[in-house]
Short mmCIF file of C-alpha atoms in Angstrom, two decimals:
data_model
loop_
_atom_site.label_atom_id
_atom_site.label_comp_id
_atom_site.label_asym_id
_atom_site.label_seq_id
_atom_site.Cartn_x
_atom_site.Cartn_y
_atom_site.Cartn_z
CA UNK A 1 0.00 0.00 0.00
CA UNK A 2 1.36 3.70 -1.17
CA UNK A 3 1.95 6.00 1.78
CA UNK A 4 -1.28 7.16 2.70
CA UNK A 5 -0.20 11.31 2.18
CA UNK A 6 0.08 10.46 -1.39
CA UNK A 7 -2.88 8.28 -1.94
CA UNK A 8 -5.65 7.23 -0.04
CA UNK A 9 -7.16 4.24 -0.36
CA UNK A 10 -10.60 3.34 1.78
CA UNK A 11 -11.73 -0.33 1.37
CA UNK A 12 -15.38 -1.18 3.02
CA UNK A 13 -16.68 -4.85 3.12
CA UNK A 14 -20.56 -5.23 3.87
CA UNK A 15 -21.89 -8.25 4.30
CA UNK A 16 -25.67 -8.30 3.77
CA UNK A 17 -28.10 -11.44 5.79
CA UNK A 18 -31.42 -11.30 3.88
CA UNK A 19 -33.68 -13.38 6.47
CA UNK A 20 -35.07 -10.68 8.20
CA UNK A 21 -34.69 -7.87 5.09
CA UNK A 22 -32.65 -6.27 7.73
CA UNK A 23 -28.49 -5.46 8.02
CA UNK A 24 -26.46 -6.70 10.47
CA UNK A 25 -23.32 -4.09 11.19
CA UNK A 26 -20.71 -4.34 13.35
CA UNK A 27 -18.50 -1.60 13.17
CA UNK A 28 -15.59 -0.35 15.47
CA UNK A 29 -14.43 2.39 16.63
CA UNK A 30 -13.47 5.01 13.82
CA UNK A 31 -12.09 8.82 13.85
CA UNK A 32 -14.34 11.63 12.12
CA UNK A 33 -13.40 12.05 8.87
CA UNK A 34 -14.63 14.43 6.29
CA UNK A 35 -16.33 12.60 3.95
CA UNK A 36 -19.26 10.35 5.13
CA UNK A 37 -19.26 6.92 3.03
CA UNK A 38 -22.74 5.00 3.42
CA UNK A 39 -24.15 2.01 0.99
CA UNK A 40 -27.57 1.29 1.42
CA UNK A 41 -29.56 -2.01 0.28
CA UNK A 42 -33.27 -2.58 0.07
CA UNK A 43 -35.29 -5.20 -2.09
CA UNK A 44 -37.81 -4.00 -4.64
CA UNK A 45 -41.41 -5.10 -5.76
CA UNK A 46 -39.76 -7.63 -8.60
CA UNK A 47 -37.13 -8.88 -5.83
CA UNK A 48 -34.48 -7.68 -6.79
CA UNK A 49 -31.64 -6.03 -4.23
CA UNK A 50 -31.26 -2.33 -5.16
CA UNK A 51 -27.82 -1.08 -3.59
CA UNK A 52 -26.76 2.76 -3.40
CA UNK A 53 -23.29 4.32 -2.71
CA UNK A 54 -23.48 7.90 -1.03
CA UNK A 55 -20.25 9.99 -0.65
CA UNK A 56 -21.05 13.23 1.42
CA UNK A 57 -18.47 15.87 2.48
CA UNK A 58 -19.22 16.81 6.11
CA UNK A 59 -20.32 20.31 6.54
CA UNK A 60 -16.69 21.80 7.39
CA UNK A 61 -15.36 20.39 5.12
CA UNK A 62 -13.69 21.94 1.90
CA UNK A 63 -16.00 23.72 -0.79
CA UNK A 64 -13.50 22.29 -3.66
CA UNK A 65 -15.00 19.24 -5.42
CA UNK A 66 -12.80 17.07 -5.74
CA UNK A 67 -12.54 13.55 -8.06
CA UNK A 68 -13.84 10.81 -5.51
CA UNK A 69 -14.23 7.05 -7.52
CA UNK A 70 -16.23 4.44 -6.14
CA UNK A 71 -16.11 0.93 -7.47
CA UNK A 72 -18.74 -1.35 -5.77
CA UNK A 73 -18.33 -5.33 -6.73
CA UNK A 74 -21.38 -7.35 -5.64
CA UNK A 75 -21.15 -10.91 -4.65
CA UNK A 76 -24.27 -13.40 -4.00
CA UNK A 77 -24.89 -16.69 -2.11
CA UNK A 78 -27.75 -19.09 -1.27
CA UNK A 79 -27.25 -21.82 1.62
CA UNK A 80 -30.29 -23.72 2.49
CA UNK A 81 -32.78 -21.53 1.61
CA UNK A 82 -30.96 -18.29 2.95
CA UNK A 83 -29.77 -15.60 0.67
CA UNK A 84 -27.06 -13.52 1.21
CA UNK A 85 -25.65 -10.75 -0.45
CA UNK A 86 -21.73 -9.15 -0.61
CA UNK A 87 -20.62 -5.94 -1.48
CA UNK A 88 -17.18 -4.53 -1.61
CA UNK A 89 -16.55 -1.11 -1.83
CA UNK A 90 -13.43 -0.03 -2.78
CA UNK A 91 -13.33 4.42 -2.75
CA UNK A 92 -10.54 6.14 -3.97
CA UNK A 93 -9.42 9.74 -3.04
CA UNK A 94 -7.36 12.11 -4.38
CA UNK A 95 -4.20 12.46 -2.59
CA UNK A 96 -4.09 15.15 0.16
CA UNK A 97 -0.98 16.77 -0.89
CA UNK A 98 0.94 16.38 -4.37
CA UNK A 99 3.82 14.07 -4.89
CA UNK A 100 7.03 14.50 -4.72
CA UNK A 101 8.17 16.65 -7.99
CA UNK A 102 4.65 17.65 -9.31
CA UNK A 103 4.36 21.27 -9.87
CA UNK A 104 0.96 23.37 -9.06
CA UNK A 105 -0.13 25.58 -11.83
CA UNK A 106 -2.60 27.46 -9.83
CA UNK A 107 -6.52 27.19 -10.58
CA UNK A 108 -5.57 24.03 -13.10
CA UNK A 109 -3.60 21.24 -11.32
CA UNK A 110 -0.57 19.71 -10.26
CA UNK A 111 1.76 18.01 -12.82
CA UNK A 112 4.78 16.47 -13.20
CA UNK A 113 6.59 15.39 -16.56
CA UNK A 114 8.85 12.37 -16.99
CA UNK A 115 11.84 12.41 -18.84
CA UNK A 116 12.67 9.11 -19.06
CA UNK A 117 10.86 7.73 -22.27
CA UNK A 118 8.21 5.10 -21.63
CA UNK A 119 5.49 3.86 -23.81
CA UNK A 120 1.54 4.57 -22.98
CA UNK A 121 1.04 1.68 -20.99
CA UNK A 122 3.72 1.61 -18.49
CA UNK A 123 3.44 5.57 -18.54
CA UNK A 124 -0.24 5.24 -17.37
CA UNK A 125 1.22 2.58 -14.87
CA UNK A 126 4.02 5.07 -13.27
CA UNK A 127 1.21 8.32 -13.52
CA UNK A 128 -0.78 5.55 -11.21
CA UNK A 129 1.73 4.12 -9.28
CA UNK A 130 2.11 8.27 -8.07
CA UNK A 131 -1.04 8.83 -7.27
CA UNK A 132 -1.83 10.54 -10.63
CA UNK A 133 -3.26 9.82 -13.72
CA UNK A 134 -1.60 10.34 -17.83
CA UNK A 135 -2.43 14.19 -17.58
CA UNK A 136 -6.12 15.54 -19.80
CA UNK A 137 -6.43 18.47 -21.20
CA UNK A 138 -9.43 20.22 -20.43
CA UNK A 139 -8.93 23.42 -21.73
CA UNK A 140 -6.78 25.72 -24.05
CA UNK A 141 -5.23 27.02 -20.93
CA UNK A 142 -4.31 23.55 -19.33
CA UNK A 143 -2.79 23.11 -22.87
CA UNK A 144 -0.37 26.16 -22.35
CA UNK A 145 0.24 24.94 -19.26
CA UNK A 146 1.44 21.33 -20.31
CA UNK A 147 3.38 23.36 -23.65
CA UNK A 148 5.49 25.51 -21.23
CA UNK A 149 6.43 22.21 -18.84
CA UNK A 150 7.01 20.56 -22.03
CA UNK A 151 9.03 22.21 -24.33
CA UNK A 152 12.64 22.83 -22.39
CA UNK A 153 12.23 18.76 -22.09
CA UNK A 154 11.64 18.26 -25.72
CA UNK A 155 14.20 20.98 -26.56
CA UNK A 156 16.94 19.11 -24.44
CA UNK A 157 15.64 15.47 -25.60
CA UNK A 158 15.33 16.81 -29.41
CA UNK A 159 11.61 15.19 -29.10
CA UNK A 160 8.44 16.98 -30.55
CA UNK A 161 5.57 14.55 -28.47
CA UNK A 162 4.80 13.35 -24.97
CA UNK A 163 2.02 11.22 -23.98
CA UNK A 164 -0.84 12.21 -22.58
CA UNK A 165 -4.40 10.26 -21.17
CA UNK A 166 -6.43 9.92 -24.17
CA UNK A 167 -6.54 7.10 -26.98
CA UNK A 168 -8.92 5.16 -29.33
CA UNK A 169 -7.98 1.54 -28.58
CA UNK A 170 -11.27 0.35 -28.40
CA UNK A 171 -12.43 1.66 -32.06
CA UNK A 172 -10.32 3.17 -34.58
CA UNK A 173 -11.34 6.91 -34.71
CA UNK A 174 -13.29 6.73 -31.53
CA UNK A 175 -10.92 8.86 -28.97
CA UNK A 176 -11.53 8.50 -24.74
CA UNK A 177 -9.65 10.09 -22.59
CA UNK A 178 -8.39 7.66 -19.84
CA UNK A 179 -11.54 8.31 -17.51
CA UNK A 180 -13.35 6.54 -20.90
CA UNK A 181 -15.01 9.64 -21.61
CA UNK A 182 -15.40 11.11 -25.06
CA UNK A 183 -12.57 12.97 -26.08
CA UNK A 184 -14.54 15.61 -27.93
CA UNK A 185 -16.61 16.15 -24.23
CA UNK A 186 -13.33 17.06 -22.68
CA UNK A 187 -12.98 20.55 -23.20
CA UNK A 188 -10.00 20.49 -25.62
CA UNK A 189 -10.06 19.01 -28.91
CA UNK A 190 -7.05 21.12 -30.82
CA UNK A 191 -5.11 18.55 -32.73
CA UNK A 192 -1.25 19.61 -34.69
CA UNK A 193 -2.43 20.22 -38.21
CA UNK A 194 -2.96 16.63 -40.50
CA UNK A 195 -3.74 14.77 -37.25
CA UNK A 196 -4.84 12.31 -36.17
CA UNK A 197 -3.81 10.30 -39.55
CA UNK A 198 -3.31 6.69 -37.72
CA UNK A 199 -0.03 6.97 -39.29
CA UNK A 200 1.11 3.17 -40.37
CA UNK A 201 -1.95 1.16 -39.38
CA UNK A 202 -3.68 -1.48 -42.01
CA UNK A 203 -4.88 -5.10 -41.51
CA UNK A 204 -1.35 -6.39 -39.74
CA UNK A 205 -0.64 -3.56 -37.53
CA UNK A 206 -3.06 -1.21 -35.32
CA UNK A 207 -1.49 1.94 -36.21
CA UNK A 208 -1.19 5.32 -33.84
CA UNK A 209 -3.62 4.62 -30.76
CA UNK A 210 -2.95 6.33 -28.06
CA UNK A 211 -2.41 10.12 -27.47
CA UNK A 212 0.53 12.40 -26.87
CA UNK A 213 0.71 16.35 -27.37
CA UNK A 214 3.46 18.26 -29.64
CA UNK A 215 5.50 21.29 -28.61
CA UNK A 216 2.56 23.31 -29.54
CA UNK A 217 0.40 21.93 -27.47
CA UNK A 218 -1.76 20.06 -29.98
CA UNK A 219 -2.88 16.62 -29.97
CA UNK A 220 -1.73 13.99 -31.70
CA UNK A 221 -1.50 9.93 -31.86
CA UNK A 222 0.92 7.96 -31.55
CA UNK A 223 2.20 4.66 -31.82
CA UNK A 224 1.34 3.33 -28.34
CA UNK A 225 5.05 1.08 -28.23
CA UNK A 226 6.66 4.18 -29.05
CA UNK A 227 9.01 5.65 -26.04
CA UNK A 228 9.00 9.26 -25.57
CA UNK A 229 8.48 12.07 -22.00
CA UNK A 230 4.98 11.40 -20.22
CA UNK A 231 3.52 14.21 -18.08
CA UNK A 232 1.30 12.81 -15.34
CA UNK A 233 -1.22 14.99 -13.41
CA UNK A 234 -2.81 14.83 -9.65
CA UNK A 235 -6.44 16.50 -8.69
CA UNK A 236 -6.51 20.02 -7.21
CA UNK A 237 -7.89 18.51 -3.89
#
């Protein structure tokens, strides 16, 4: 497990005895905190278990939103005539303070490029391992922003792209940013001129797939095998 000031990680396991329709908690001691996390079960008309995942920021807390992801994996049993139902929550936080060697650009983000060349994958995989994720644009001024960080890197590496969190691996043409959202949703859809042109793919090989930004701060794909600089980003929290 990462050190906790860089990432937080909150696992809850609930286990669910449907005899009586009603939960069974035993729960120890715990510290306030400032987010509340609550899942609550109940059985509708048809039968079926309806489960809901609340995340609420206590009333002192923060006014800054802030990226919270909840994955919730659902389990189910019957033993002699008893039903019983599993969920796991796993909730994921930004971290409360940036890593080391991430930079905040005020009112946009922290960010930290990498000038060791990797390819996409194990540059999503380090952004990750930091707390972080491959950095998205959202906006022409996050694109200056990644530009300026950029540039003295490529200037001293004599490179013109880095990779950032967007690609179309799933359908040729179809670009998500990392989160799997819609690329053209984002915010910032400025590609270099002639791009994206899939450069090299045809029936034997896939082509450019996953997404990097030039020295102007354009988009642009790129062979995902390729190694070149990665900038990762954390969360304003």
């Amino acid at each position: 497990m990462m050190d906790w000031q860089i990432y937080l990680r909150l696992k809850l396991a609930v286990m669910c005895a449907c005899v009586s329709l009603s939960w069974a908690q035993n729960c120890p001691s715990q510290k306030h905190a400032a987010a509340k996390f609550t899942i609550n079960s109940h059985r509708n008309q048809t039968g079926h278990w309806i489960s809901q995942v609340w995340l609420q920021h206590s009333p002192d807390s923060h006014t800054v939103t802030s990226p919270w992801m909840v994955e919730v994996e659902q389990n189910t049993a019957s033993c002699k005539g008893v039903e019983s139902v599993q969920l796991v929550a796993t909730l994921t936080a930004p971290p409360i303070r940036a890593g080391p060697g991430y930079e905040l650009r005020r009112g946009v983000g922290y960010y930290k490029i990498h000038t060791e060349p990797k390819t996409w994958q194990e540059a999503r995989q380090i952004c990750e391992q930091e707390g972080a994720h491959l950095a998205v644009i959202n906006s022409e001024e996050e694109s200056k922003v990644l530009q300026s960080l950029f540039a003295p890197v490529a200037a001293k590496l004599k490179v013109a792209w880095a990779f950032v969190g967007f690609h179309d691996l799933y359908n040729e043409g179809q670009y998500l940013t990392i989160f799997d959202e819609p690329l053209n949703s984002s915010g910032f859809y400025r590609w270099v001129v002639g791009q994206p042109d899939n450069w090299g793919g045809n029936d034997r090989s896939p082509g450019e797939d996953c997404g990097s930004i030039h020295t102007n701060g354009g988009l642009n794909d790129l062979t995902c095998t390729a190694k070149v600089p990665f900038i990762c980003e954390q969360e304003l929290w």
